[in-house]
Structures are given as C-alpha cells and as structure tokens.
C-alpha cells in the first residue's frame, strides 16, 4: 500500500514540476510533496506505525524518493533561471532608435589639415620636431647669443634637467636646424606644431599655442619667392585673392627680417572694423635665413640662401572661423567644439 503511494507521489511530482513556469510555482510544488506537511513527509512520519518488516522495506524507498524529488527540484530551478522571460524581453521595433552623437574635428586640426593639403600640392614636405627642446636648438643654434636680451622676446618654461638646459619650445623654428643637419638643399618644408610661452593669457594670447613654420632653401632663393608662396598659400586658404605686405622687423635667425601682413580677409583691403581700418591683418614673422643658422646646421657660410616664416595657427583659425577669443581653443568647452 505505502509502496504504491510512493510511486504515485513521484510520478505526480514529476508531472506537476514539468508544468511549473517560475520559481514560485516550483517552490509551492516542492512544499506540497516534501514540505512539513507534504505528502511524502506524511509517509516518512508514519514509518513508526508500520511493522518492523514493512518499515525495513518502505523506509529506504521513501528516503530515496525524497532525495530524488530534491534533486529534480534543484535541476528544474536551474533550468528556469536560465530561461529568457519573453514578456520582459519583448522588443518594440516601432520605437525610434537612440541617437548616437558624433564628434567633430577641432578647428586647429581642420586648419592643420588645410595647410598641409595646400603645401603638399606645392611640393612641400611636412616635418615634425620635439616639443621638449634643448637650449641649443631653441635659441643658441638660431643665433640668440647666450644672455642676449633677444631671448626675452620669447619668455618660456624651463625644465630642470641634469645634462643640458631644456625648454618647452617657444616656436617651431628649432626644427629648421634639426632638419638641415640631416639634409642638403634644395628643399622646401613646413613644420606645424605645438609651442609654449610663459605669458599671461588674454583674448589674443595663450600659453599653449600652435605655430606653423615654412623653410625654403636653395642656391638663389630670395624674398620674391617668399612673397609668391605666401600669396599662393593665403589665397588658397581663404578662397580669395590675398595680397602680402612686408614691414621691417628683427629676429636673430633671419637677416633681413620682416613682419608680414595679409590684405584684410573681410574687406579685401578697403578698410573695415575687422582690420581696424588699416586694410591689413598682421600674420607673423619671416625673413631670409641668417647665415649663422646655416653654420649651426653644418652648412658652409654664404653657400645657400633661403627664406623662413612662422605664424600662429590659432590666429589663422580665428580669422577663418571668426572666433573672437583665443582661449576657446584649449577650453574643452563642447559648445565651442561642436560648431565645427
Ligand atoms: C616667432 O615665433 C618666430 N619663430 C617666427 C619666425 C619664423 C620669424 C621664421 C622668422 C622666421 P613670434 O614670437 O613673433 O615669432 O611669433 C610668431 C607668431 O606666433 C605671432 O605672429 C603670433 O601669430 C603667434 N604667437 C606668438 N605668441 C603667441 C601667443 N602667446 N598667443 C598666440 N599666438 C602667439
């Protein structure tokens, strides 16, 4: 009698558990059979009322059935746990997708690329140099005598170093000598790069900025070549005819030296508020390479001639995109960056 009951309990348990859909249902079924008042528990509790012979037969059967039920319960629990709840996972394909916001290039990168494109089309090589520079390349090799007041023109950040005096380069000009040490003329290069100045910032001045150097050297390069290349470049960059004006100036590494201006990109030279009614916009410094610089690079004196120029990329970007304050560039402000 008890033996048949155990067999029936087992098969009913199996049938019910097979239909369970979640852990709550599963647990209730378990309690129904092996809980404190469960059907199998009752048989186990009743063992003491059976004869010794029956107890010997039914006892192990009931205990084995209990173990089997526990085992089946655990397996089913795992099974249900790994099942996907399709109600919860339902995807509404009619919902609009989430918009992925795309980044954009920084205006300095845009200007870099434009400069490199125009100069590459004129046969120039693009060259780079280190931002942490020796005193020699940044100043001495460029004909700044030691302790000469001309060094004050480019107030800078000095770095303590055990061997040589090191400096965060103040301009891209040191790459002139670095390049010439390795190459012989004729050549034409541009050097875009980041430079540093120890200065109080304002709408027109930054401590971290970008410059762009050009250097053309050969047997008979003259100021006329400079004016032609500058005119070609600025006309291509601004997409309109640009004129160049030179004014006398001083740099230790050029002789003669000049500041150069371009005709106002807004009024074309007719005078307007953008050019402070002068018709011209200041761009940067330039000149014919000083023979002392050629000598620093290991060239013989008076064998070659060349021109060099350098100007601030931020200033150029400000003109192109009509940006009113140089401090926007390094601000990391997304409202600014996202406009490009
Ligand atoms: C120089 O740095 C020279 N190396 C340029 C040069 C190269 C002359 C080759 C001759 C031959 P200067 O210190 O004037 O020169 O700087 C050149 C340009 O860098 C400036 O016209 C300006 O556009 C930019 N610039 C310099 N300092 C700052 C600053 N603190 N913030 C923003 N732009 C600056």
Short mmCIF file of C-alpha atoms and ligand atoms in Angstrom, two decimals:
data_model
loop_
_atom_site.label_atom_id
_atom_site.label_comp_id
_atom_site.label_asym_id
_atom_site.label_seq_id
_atom_site.Cartn_x
_atom_site.Cartn_y
_atom_site.Cartn_z
CA UNK A 1 0.00 0.00 0.00
CA UNK A 2 2.65 2.58 1.11
CA UNK A 3 4.91 1.39 -1.71
CA UNK A 4 2.28 2.23 -4.38
CA UNK A 5 1.69 5.61 -2.74
CA UNK A 6 5.39 6.47 -3.05
CA UNK A 7 5.40 5.56 -6.75
CA UNK A 8 2.31 7.70 -7.39
CA UNK A 9 3.73 10.65 -5.42
CA UNK A 10 6.89 10.55 -7.52
CA UNK A 11 5.06 10.47 -10.83
CA UNK A 12 2.65 13.25 -9.79
CA UNK A 13 5.55 15.36 -8.60
CA UNK A 14 7.29 14.87 -11.97
CA UNK A 15 4.16 15.82 -13.92
CA UNK A 16 3.48 18.94 -11.88
CA UNK A 17 7.02 20.16 -11.84
CA UNK A 18 7.25 19.79 -15.62
CA UNK A 19 4.46 22.35 -15.94
CA UNK A 20 5.92 24.87 -13.50
CA UNK A 21 6.70 28.22 -15.15
CA UNK A 22 8.54 30.14 -12.45
CA UNK A 23 10.42 29.67 -9.19
CA UNK A 24 7.39 30.49 -7.05
CA UNK A 25 5.28 27.75 -8.64
CA UNK A 26 8.19 25.35 -8.40
CA UNK A 27 8.68 26.02 -4.72
CA UNK A 28 4.97 25.55 -3.94
CA UNK A 29 5.06 22.12 -5.63
CA UNK A 30 8.08 21.12 -3.59
CA UNK A 31 6.35 22.14 -0.36
CA UNK A 32 3.25 20.16 -1.39
CA UNK A 33 5.27 16.95 -1.58
CA UNK A 34 8.21 17.26 0.80
CA UNK A 35 7.29 20.31 2.96
CA UNK A 36 6.48 19.92 6.67
CA UNK A 37 3.04 18.53 5.89
CA UNK A 38 3.92 17.28 2.43
CA UNK A 39 2.54 14.05 1.02
CA UNK A 40 5.86 12.22 1.16
CA UNK A 41 6.68 13.70 4.56
CA UNK A 42 3.49 12.15 5.91
CA UNK A 43 4.62 8.69 4.78
CA UNK A 44 8.00 9.23 6.43
CA UNK A 45 6.34 10.35 9.66
CA UNK A 46 4.09 7.29 9.58
CA UNK A 47 7.02 4.83 9.38
CA UNK A 48 6.97 4.38 13.15
CA UNK A 49 3.45 2.94 12.96
CA UNK A 50 4.46 0.25 10.46
CA UNK A 51 5.57 -3.26 11.32
CA UNK A 52 9.29 -3.87 11.50
CA UNK A 53 9.25 -5.77 8.21
CA UNK A 54 7.31 -3.05 6.38
CA UNK A 55 9.47 -0.30 7.88
CA UNK A 56 12.60 -2.00 6.57
CA UNK A 57 11.17 -2.00 3.05
CA UNK A 58 9.31 1.33 2.95
CA UNK A 59 11.87 3.40 4.94
CA UNK A 60 14.68 3.31 2.33
CA UNK A 61 12.16 3.67 -0.56
CA UNK A 62 10.63 6.81 0.97
CA UNK A 63 14.04 8.34 1.74
CA UNK A 64 15.27 7.62 -1.77
CA UNK A 65 12.10 9.21 -3.20
CA UNK A 66 12.70 12.31 -1.08
CA UNK A 67 16.28 12.63 -2.37
CA UNK A 68 15.14 12.21 -5.97
CA UNK A 69 12.47 14.90 -5.50
CA UNK A 70 15.04 17.32 -4.02
CA UNK A 71 17.43 16.63 -6.91
CA UNK A 72 14.76 17.11 -9.58
CA UNK A 73 13.65 20.30 -7.86
CA UNK A 74 17.22 21.76 -7.96
CA UNK A 75 17.67 20.88 -11.64
CA UNK A 76 14.38 22.43 -12.66
CA UNK A 77 15.23 25.55 -10.65
CA UNK A 78 18.46 25.97 -12.64
CA UNK A 79 16.60 25.37 -15.87
CA UNK A 80 14.03 28.06 -15.10
CA UNK A 81 16.76 30.50 -14.02
CA UNK A 82 18.47 30.33 -17.41
CA UNK A 83 15.26 30.74 -19.34
CA UNK A 84 14.52 34.08 -21.02
CA UNK A 85 11.42 35.82 -19.78
CA UNK A 86 9.94 36.72 -23.15
CA UNK A 87 7.39 39.03 -21.62
CA UNK A 88 10.17 41.18 -20.16
CA UNK A 89 12.49 40.85 -23.15
CA UNK A 90 9.94 41.89 -25.73
CA UNK A 91 11.41 44.50 -28.11
CA UNK A 92 9.23 47.20 -29.54
CA UNK A 93 10.65 47.59 -33.03
CA UNK A 94 8.44 50.60 -33.68
CA UNK A 95 10.26 52.73 -31.05
CA UNK A 96 12.60 55.36 -32.57
CA UNK A 97 16.31 54.45 -32.17
CA UNK A 98 18.65 56.18 -29.74
CA UNK A 99 20.67 58.89 -31.49
CA UNK A 100 24.44 58.39 -31.41
CA UNK A 101 26.07 61.79 -31.16
CA UNK A 102 29.11 62.07 -33.44
CA UNK A 103 32.25 64.02 -32.61
CA UNK A 104 33.85 66.58 -34.88
CA UNK A 105 37.37 67.71 -35.61
CA UNK A 106 38.89 70.50 -33.54
CA UNK A 107 39.28 73.74 -35.57
CA UNK A 108 43.07 73.60 -35.09
CA UNK A 109 43.08 70.12 -36.65
CA UNK A 110 40.95 71.41 -39.52
CA UNK A 111 43.39 74.26 -40.16
CA UNK A 112 46.41 71.88 -39.86
CA UNK A 113 44.91 69.64 -42.49
CA UNK A 114 44.09 72.50 -44.81
CA UNK A 115 47.63 73.92 -44.51
CA UNK A 116 49.19 70.51 -45.15
CA UNK A 117 46.96 69.94 -48.18
CA UNK A 118 47.84 73.27 -49.81
CA UNK A 119 51.58 72.96 -49.16
CA UNK A 120 51.76 69.32 -50.23
CA UNK A 121 50.21 70.37 -53.56
CA UNK A 122 53.12 72.87 -53.92
CA UNK A 123 55.70 70.11 -53.34
CA UNK A 124 56.49 70.85 -49.68
CA UNK A 125 57.44 68.12 -47.20
CA UNK A 126 55.68 68.13 -43.79
CA UNK A 127 58.21 67.80 -40.94
CA UNK A 128 57.82 67.49 -37.15
CA UNK A 129 60.13 68.09 -34.18
CA UNK A 130 60.17 67.61 -30.39
CA UNK A 131 58.15 69.87 -28.10
CA UNK A 132 60.71 69.48 -25.29
CA UNK A 133 63.76 71.13 -26.80
CA UNK A 134 67.34 71.85 -25.82
CA UNK A 135 68.50 75.39 -25.22
CA UNK A 136 70.82 74.89 -28.21
CA UNK A 137 68.12 74.22 -30.82
CA UNK A 138 65.53 76.63 -29.42
CA UNK A 139 67.91 79.57 -29.01
CA UNK A 140 71.67 79.23 -29.48
CA UNK A 141 71.68 77.49 -32.86
CA UNK A 142 69.22 80.13 -34.05
CA UNK A 143 71.73 82.86 -33.34
CA UNK A 144 70.31 84.01 -29.99
CA UNK A 145 73.59 84.77 -28.14
CA UNK A 146 73.78 83.50 -24.52
CA UNK A 147 72.26 86.03 -22.11
CA UNK A 148 71.21 88.18 -25.04
CA UNK A 149 68.06 90.22 -24.36
CA UNK A 150 66.52 88.80 -27.54
CA UNK A 151 65.76 85.65 -25.52
CA UNK A 152 63.30 87.72 -23.52
CA UNK A 153 61.16 88.05 -26.64
CA UNK A 154 60.00 84.50 -26.06
CA UNK A 155 59.58 84.11 -22.33
CA UNK A 156 59.38 80.41 -21.72
CA UNK A 157 59.09 77.38 -19.42
CA UNK A 158 62.48 75.98 -18.43
CA UNK A 159 62.77 72.34 -17.38
CA UNK A 160 65.33 71.20 -14.81
CA UNK A 161 67.49 68.52 -16.39
CA UNK A 162 70.80 67.01 -15.31
CA UNK A 163 72.66 67.46 -18.59
CA UNK A 164 71.60 70.26 -20.90
CA UNK A 165 69.21 73.13 -20.22
CA UNK A 166 65.82 72.01 -21.57
CA UNK A 167 62.89 74.15 -22.58
CA UNK A 168 59.33 73.72 -23.80
CA UNK A 169 59.94 75.05 -27.29
CA UNK A 170 58.77 78.60 -27.80
CA UNK A 171 58.48 78.35 -31.57
CA UNK A 172 58.72 75.84 -34.41
CA UNK A 173 61.97 77.41 -35.69
CA UNK A 174 64.29 74.88 -33.88
CA UNK A 175 63.14 72.28 -36.41
CA UNK A 176 64.93 74.34 -39.10
CA UNK A 177 68.34 73.37 -37.72
CA UNK A 178 67.30 69.81 -36.83
CA UNK A 179 66.19 69.25 -40.42
CA UNK A 180 69.19 70.93 -42.06
CA UNK A 181 71.62 68.80 -40.04
CA UNK A 182 70.28 65.78 -41.88
CA UNK A 183 69.54 67.16 -45.36
CA UNK A 184 71.27 69.16 -48.06
CA UNK A 185 69.48 71.87 -50.12
CA UNK A 186 67.50 72.37 -52.21
CA UNK A 187 64.39 71.61 -50.15
CA UNK A 188 61.09 73.12 -49.03
CA UNK A 189 59.41 72.11 -45.80
CA UNK A 190 56.63 73.15 -43.48
CA UNK A 191 56.64 72.43 -39.74
CA UNK A 192 53.30 72.62 -37.95
CA UNK A 193 53.43 72.04 -34.19
CA UNK A 194 52.56 72.97 -30.63
CA UNK A 195 54.64 75.60 -28.84
CA UNK A 196 54.62 77.21 -25.37
CA UNK A 197 55.04 80.69 -23.98
CA UNK A 198 55.14 81.75 -20.36
CA UNK A 199 52.62 84.53 -20.64
CA UNK A 200 49.52 85.96 -19.06
CA UNK A 201 46.63 84.94 -21.28
CA UNK A 202 44.12 87.29 -22.85
CA UNK A 203 41.80 87.21 -25.87
CA UNK A 204 44.80 87.19 -28.23
CA UNK A 205 47.49 85.34 -26.23
CA UNK A 206 47.75 81.76 -24.98
CA UNK A 207 50.48 79.90 -23.09
CA UNK A 208 49.96 76.82 -25.30
CA UNK A 209 49.53 77.51 -28.97
CA UNK A 210 50.32 76.17 -32.42
CA UNK A 211 52.69 77.57 -34.96
CA UNK A 212 53.49 76.81 -38.48
CA UNK A 213 56.96 77.26 -39.93
CA UNK A 214 57.97 77.27 -43.58
CA UNK A 215 61.57 76.92 -44.75
CA UNK A 216 62.77 77.01 -48.36
CA UNK A 217 66.50 76.75 -49.08
CA UNK A 218 68.45 76.58 -52.33
CA UNK A 219 71.19 78.37 -54.27
CA UNK A 220 69.24 81.50 -55.19
CA UNK A 221 66.06 81.66 -53.07
CA UNK A 222 65.03 85.30 -52.50
CA UNK A 223 62.28 87.45 -50.94
CA UNK A 224 60.33 87.32 -54.22
CA UNK A 225 59.92 83.55 -53.74
CA UNK A 226 58.63 84.16 -50.22
CA UNK A 227 56.05 86.70 -51.40
CA UNK A 228 54.86 84.42 -54.20
CA UNK A 229 54.49 81.33 -51.96
CA UNK A 230 52.78 83.37 -49.21
CA UNK A 231 50.33 84.89 -51.69
CA UNK A 232 49.52 81.49 -53.20
CA UNK A 233 49.01 79.90 -49.79
CA UNK A 234 46.80 82.58 -48.24
CA UNK A 235 44.70 82.92 -51.40
CA UNK A 236 44.09 79.14 -51.40
CA UNK A 237 43.44 79.07 -47.64
CA UNK A 238 40.88 81.91 -47.63
CA UNK A 239 39.49 81.10 -51.07
CA UNK A 240 40.00 84.66 -52.37
CA UNK A 241 42.80 86.82 -53.78
CA UNK A 242 45.10 87.91 -50.92
CA UNK A 243 47.95 90.45 -51.06
CA UNK A 244 51.08 90.43 -48.89
CA UNK A 245 52.79 93.37 -47.20
CA UNK A 246 56.23 93.28 -45.55
CA UNK A 247 57.41 95.55 -42.73
CA UNK A 248 60.97 95.65 -41.37
CA UNK A 249 61.48 93.74 -38.12
CA UNK A 250 64.07 91.81 -36.15
CA UNK A 251 64.64 88.12 -35.47
CA UNK A 252 68.13 86.81 -34.62
CA UNK A 253 67.73 83.92 -37.07
CA UNK A 254 66.78 85.95 -40.17
CA UNK A 255 68.59 88.77 -41.96
CA UNK A 256 66.81 90.82 -43.22
CA UNK A 257 63.73 90.16 -41.08
CA UNK A 258 60.17 91.33 -41.53
CA UNK A 259 56.71 91.12 -40.11
CA UNK A 260 54.23 90.29 -42.82
CA UNK A 261 50.58 91.21 -43.16
CA UNK A 262 47.85 89.96 -45.48
CA UNK A 263 45.14 92.09 -47.03
CA UNK A 264 42.04 92.08 -44.82
CA UNK A 265 40.02 88.91 -45.43
CA UNK A 266 36.77 90.77 -44.68
CA UNK A 267 37.04 93.97 -46.75
CA UNK A 268 39.82 92.92 -49.15
CA UNK A 269 41.90 96.00 -48.21
CA UNK A 270 39.17 98.66 -48.40
CA UNK A 271 39.42 99.24 -44.59
CA UNK A 272 36.83 97.98 -42.10
CA UNK A 273 36.46 97.37 -38.32
CA UNK A 274 37.99 93.86 -38.64
CA UNK A 275 41.31 95.34 -39.81
CA UNK A 276 40.98 98.37 -37.53
CA UNK A 277 40.55 100.45 -40.68
CA UNK A 278 44.05 99.70 -41.93
CA UNK A 279 43.18 97.27 -44.74
CA UNK A 280 45.78 94.79 -43.41
CA UNK A 281 45.90 91.93 -40.86
CA UNK A 282 49.09 91.02 -39.02
CA UNK A 283 50.05 87.38 -39.62
CA UNK A 284 53.58 86.54 -38.45
CA UNK A 285 57.32 86.87 -38.77
CA UNK A 286 59.58 85.99 -41.67
CA UNK A 287 62.94 86.72 -43.25
CA UNK A 288 65.93 85.42 -45.13
CA UNK A 289 67.74 82.71 -43.15
CA UNK A 290 70.70 84.21 -41.26
CA UNK A 291 74.00 82.64 -42.44
CA UNK A 292 74.86 81.90 -38.78
CA UNK A 293 71.90 79.47 -38.71
CA UNK A 294 73.26 77.64 -41.77
CA UNK A 295 76.62 77.40 -40.00
CA UNK A 296 74.90 75.99 -36.84
CA UNK A 297 73.44 73.27 -39.06
CA UNK A 298 76.87 72.46 -40.53
CA UNK A 299 76.48 74.21 -43.93
CA UNK A 300 79.29 76.40 -45.31
CA UNK A 301 78.76 80.13 -44.84
CA UNK A 302 77.37 82.03 -47.86
CA UNK A 303 76.79 78.92 -49.99
CA UNK A 304 72.97 78.82 -49.72
CA UNK A 305 70.08 81.25 -49.46
CA UNK A 306 66.65 80.65 -48.02
CA UNK A 307 63.58 82.17 -46.50
CA UNK A 308 61.70 81.16 -43.37
CA UNK A 309 58.43 82.22 -41.83
CA UNK A 310 56.44 81.37 -38.75
CA UNK A 311 52.98 82.31 -37.58
CA UNK A 312 50.30 81.30 -35.13
CA UNK A 313 47.75 78.75 -36.31
CA UNK A 314 45.20 79.94 -33.73
CA UNK A 315 45.31 83.42 -35.22
CA UNK A 316 44.68 81.97 -38.67
CA UNK A 317 41.80 79.83 -37.40
CA UNK A 318 40.32 82.89 -35.64
CA UNK A 319 40.32 84.76 -38.94
CA UNK A 320 38.87 81.88 -40.92
CA UNK A 321 36.09 80.95 -38.48
CA UNK A 322 35.55 84.42 -36.96
CA UNK A 323 36.47 83.35 -33.40
CA UNK A 324 36.74 86.29 -31.00
CA UNK A 325 38.87 84.82 -28.19
CA UNK A 326 41.93 82.55 -28.47
CA UNK A 327 41.12 80.91 -25.09
CA UNK A 328 38.23 78.98 -26.66
CA UNK A 329 40.65 76.59 -28.37
CA UNK A 330 42.06 75.00 -25.20
CA UNK A 331 38.86 75.43 -23.16
CA UNK A 332 37.49 71.94 -23.84
CA UNK A 333 34.05 73.57 -23.99
CA UNK A 334 31.79 71.32 -26.07
CA UNK A 335 29.53 74.23 -27.02
CA UNK A 336 32.52 75.64 -28.92
CA UNK A 337 33.90 72.39 -30.36
CA UNK A 338 30.53 71.16 -31.63
CA UNK A 339 30.24 74.09 -34.02
CA UNK A 340 32.89 72.66 -36.34
C1 LIG B 1 58.39 83.56 -33.84
O1 LIG B 1 57.96 82.69 -33.08
C2 LIG B 1 59.35 83.21 -34.93
N1 LIG B 1 59.88 81.89 -34.73
C3 LIG B 1 58.70 83.36 -36.28
C4 LIG B 1 59.66 83.34 -37.40
C5 LIG B 1 59.92 82.14 -38.06
C6 LIG B 1 60.30 84.52 -37.83
C7 LIG B 1 60.84 82.09 -39.10
C8 LIG B 1 61.19 84.47 -38.85
C9 LIG B 1 61.45 83.29 -39.49
P1 LIG B 1 56.85 85.47 -32.90
O2 LIG B 1 57.28 85.38 -31.49
O3 LIG B 1 56.53 86.80 -33.44
O4 LIG B 1 57.92 84.82 -33.87
O5 LIG B 1 55.58 84.53 -33.09
C10 LIG B 1 55.04 84.24 -34.37
C11 LIG B 1 53.51 84.21 -34.32
O6 LIG B 1 53.08 83.30 -33.32
C12 LIG B 1 52.86 85.53 -33.92
O7 LIG B 1 52.71 86.37 -35.02
C13 LIG B 1 51.53 85.06 -33.43
O8 LIG B 1 50.65 84.75 -34.50
C14 LIG B 1 51.87 83.76 -32.77
N2 LIG B 1 52.04 83.91 -31.33
C15 LIG B 1 53.16 84.16 -30.62
N3 LIG B 1 52.92 84.20 -29.30
C16 LIG B 1 51.61 83.93 -29.14
C17 LIG B 1 50.74 83.79 -28.01
N4 LIG B 1 51.19 83.89 -26.77
N5 LIG B 1 49.46 83.51 -28.25
C18 LIG B 1 49.00 83.37 -29.50
N6 LIG B 1 49.75 83.48 -30.61
C19 LIG B 1 51.04 83.77 -30.44
#
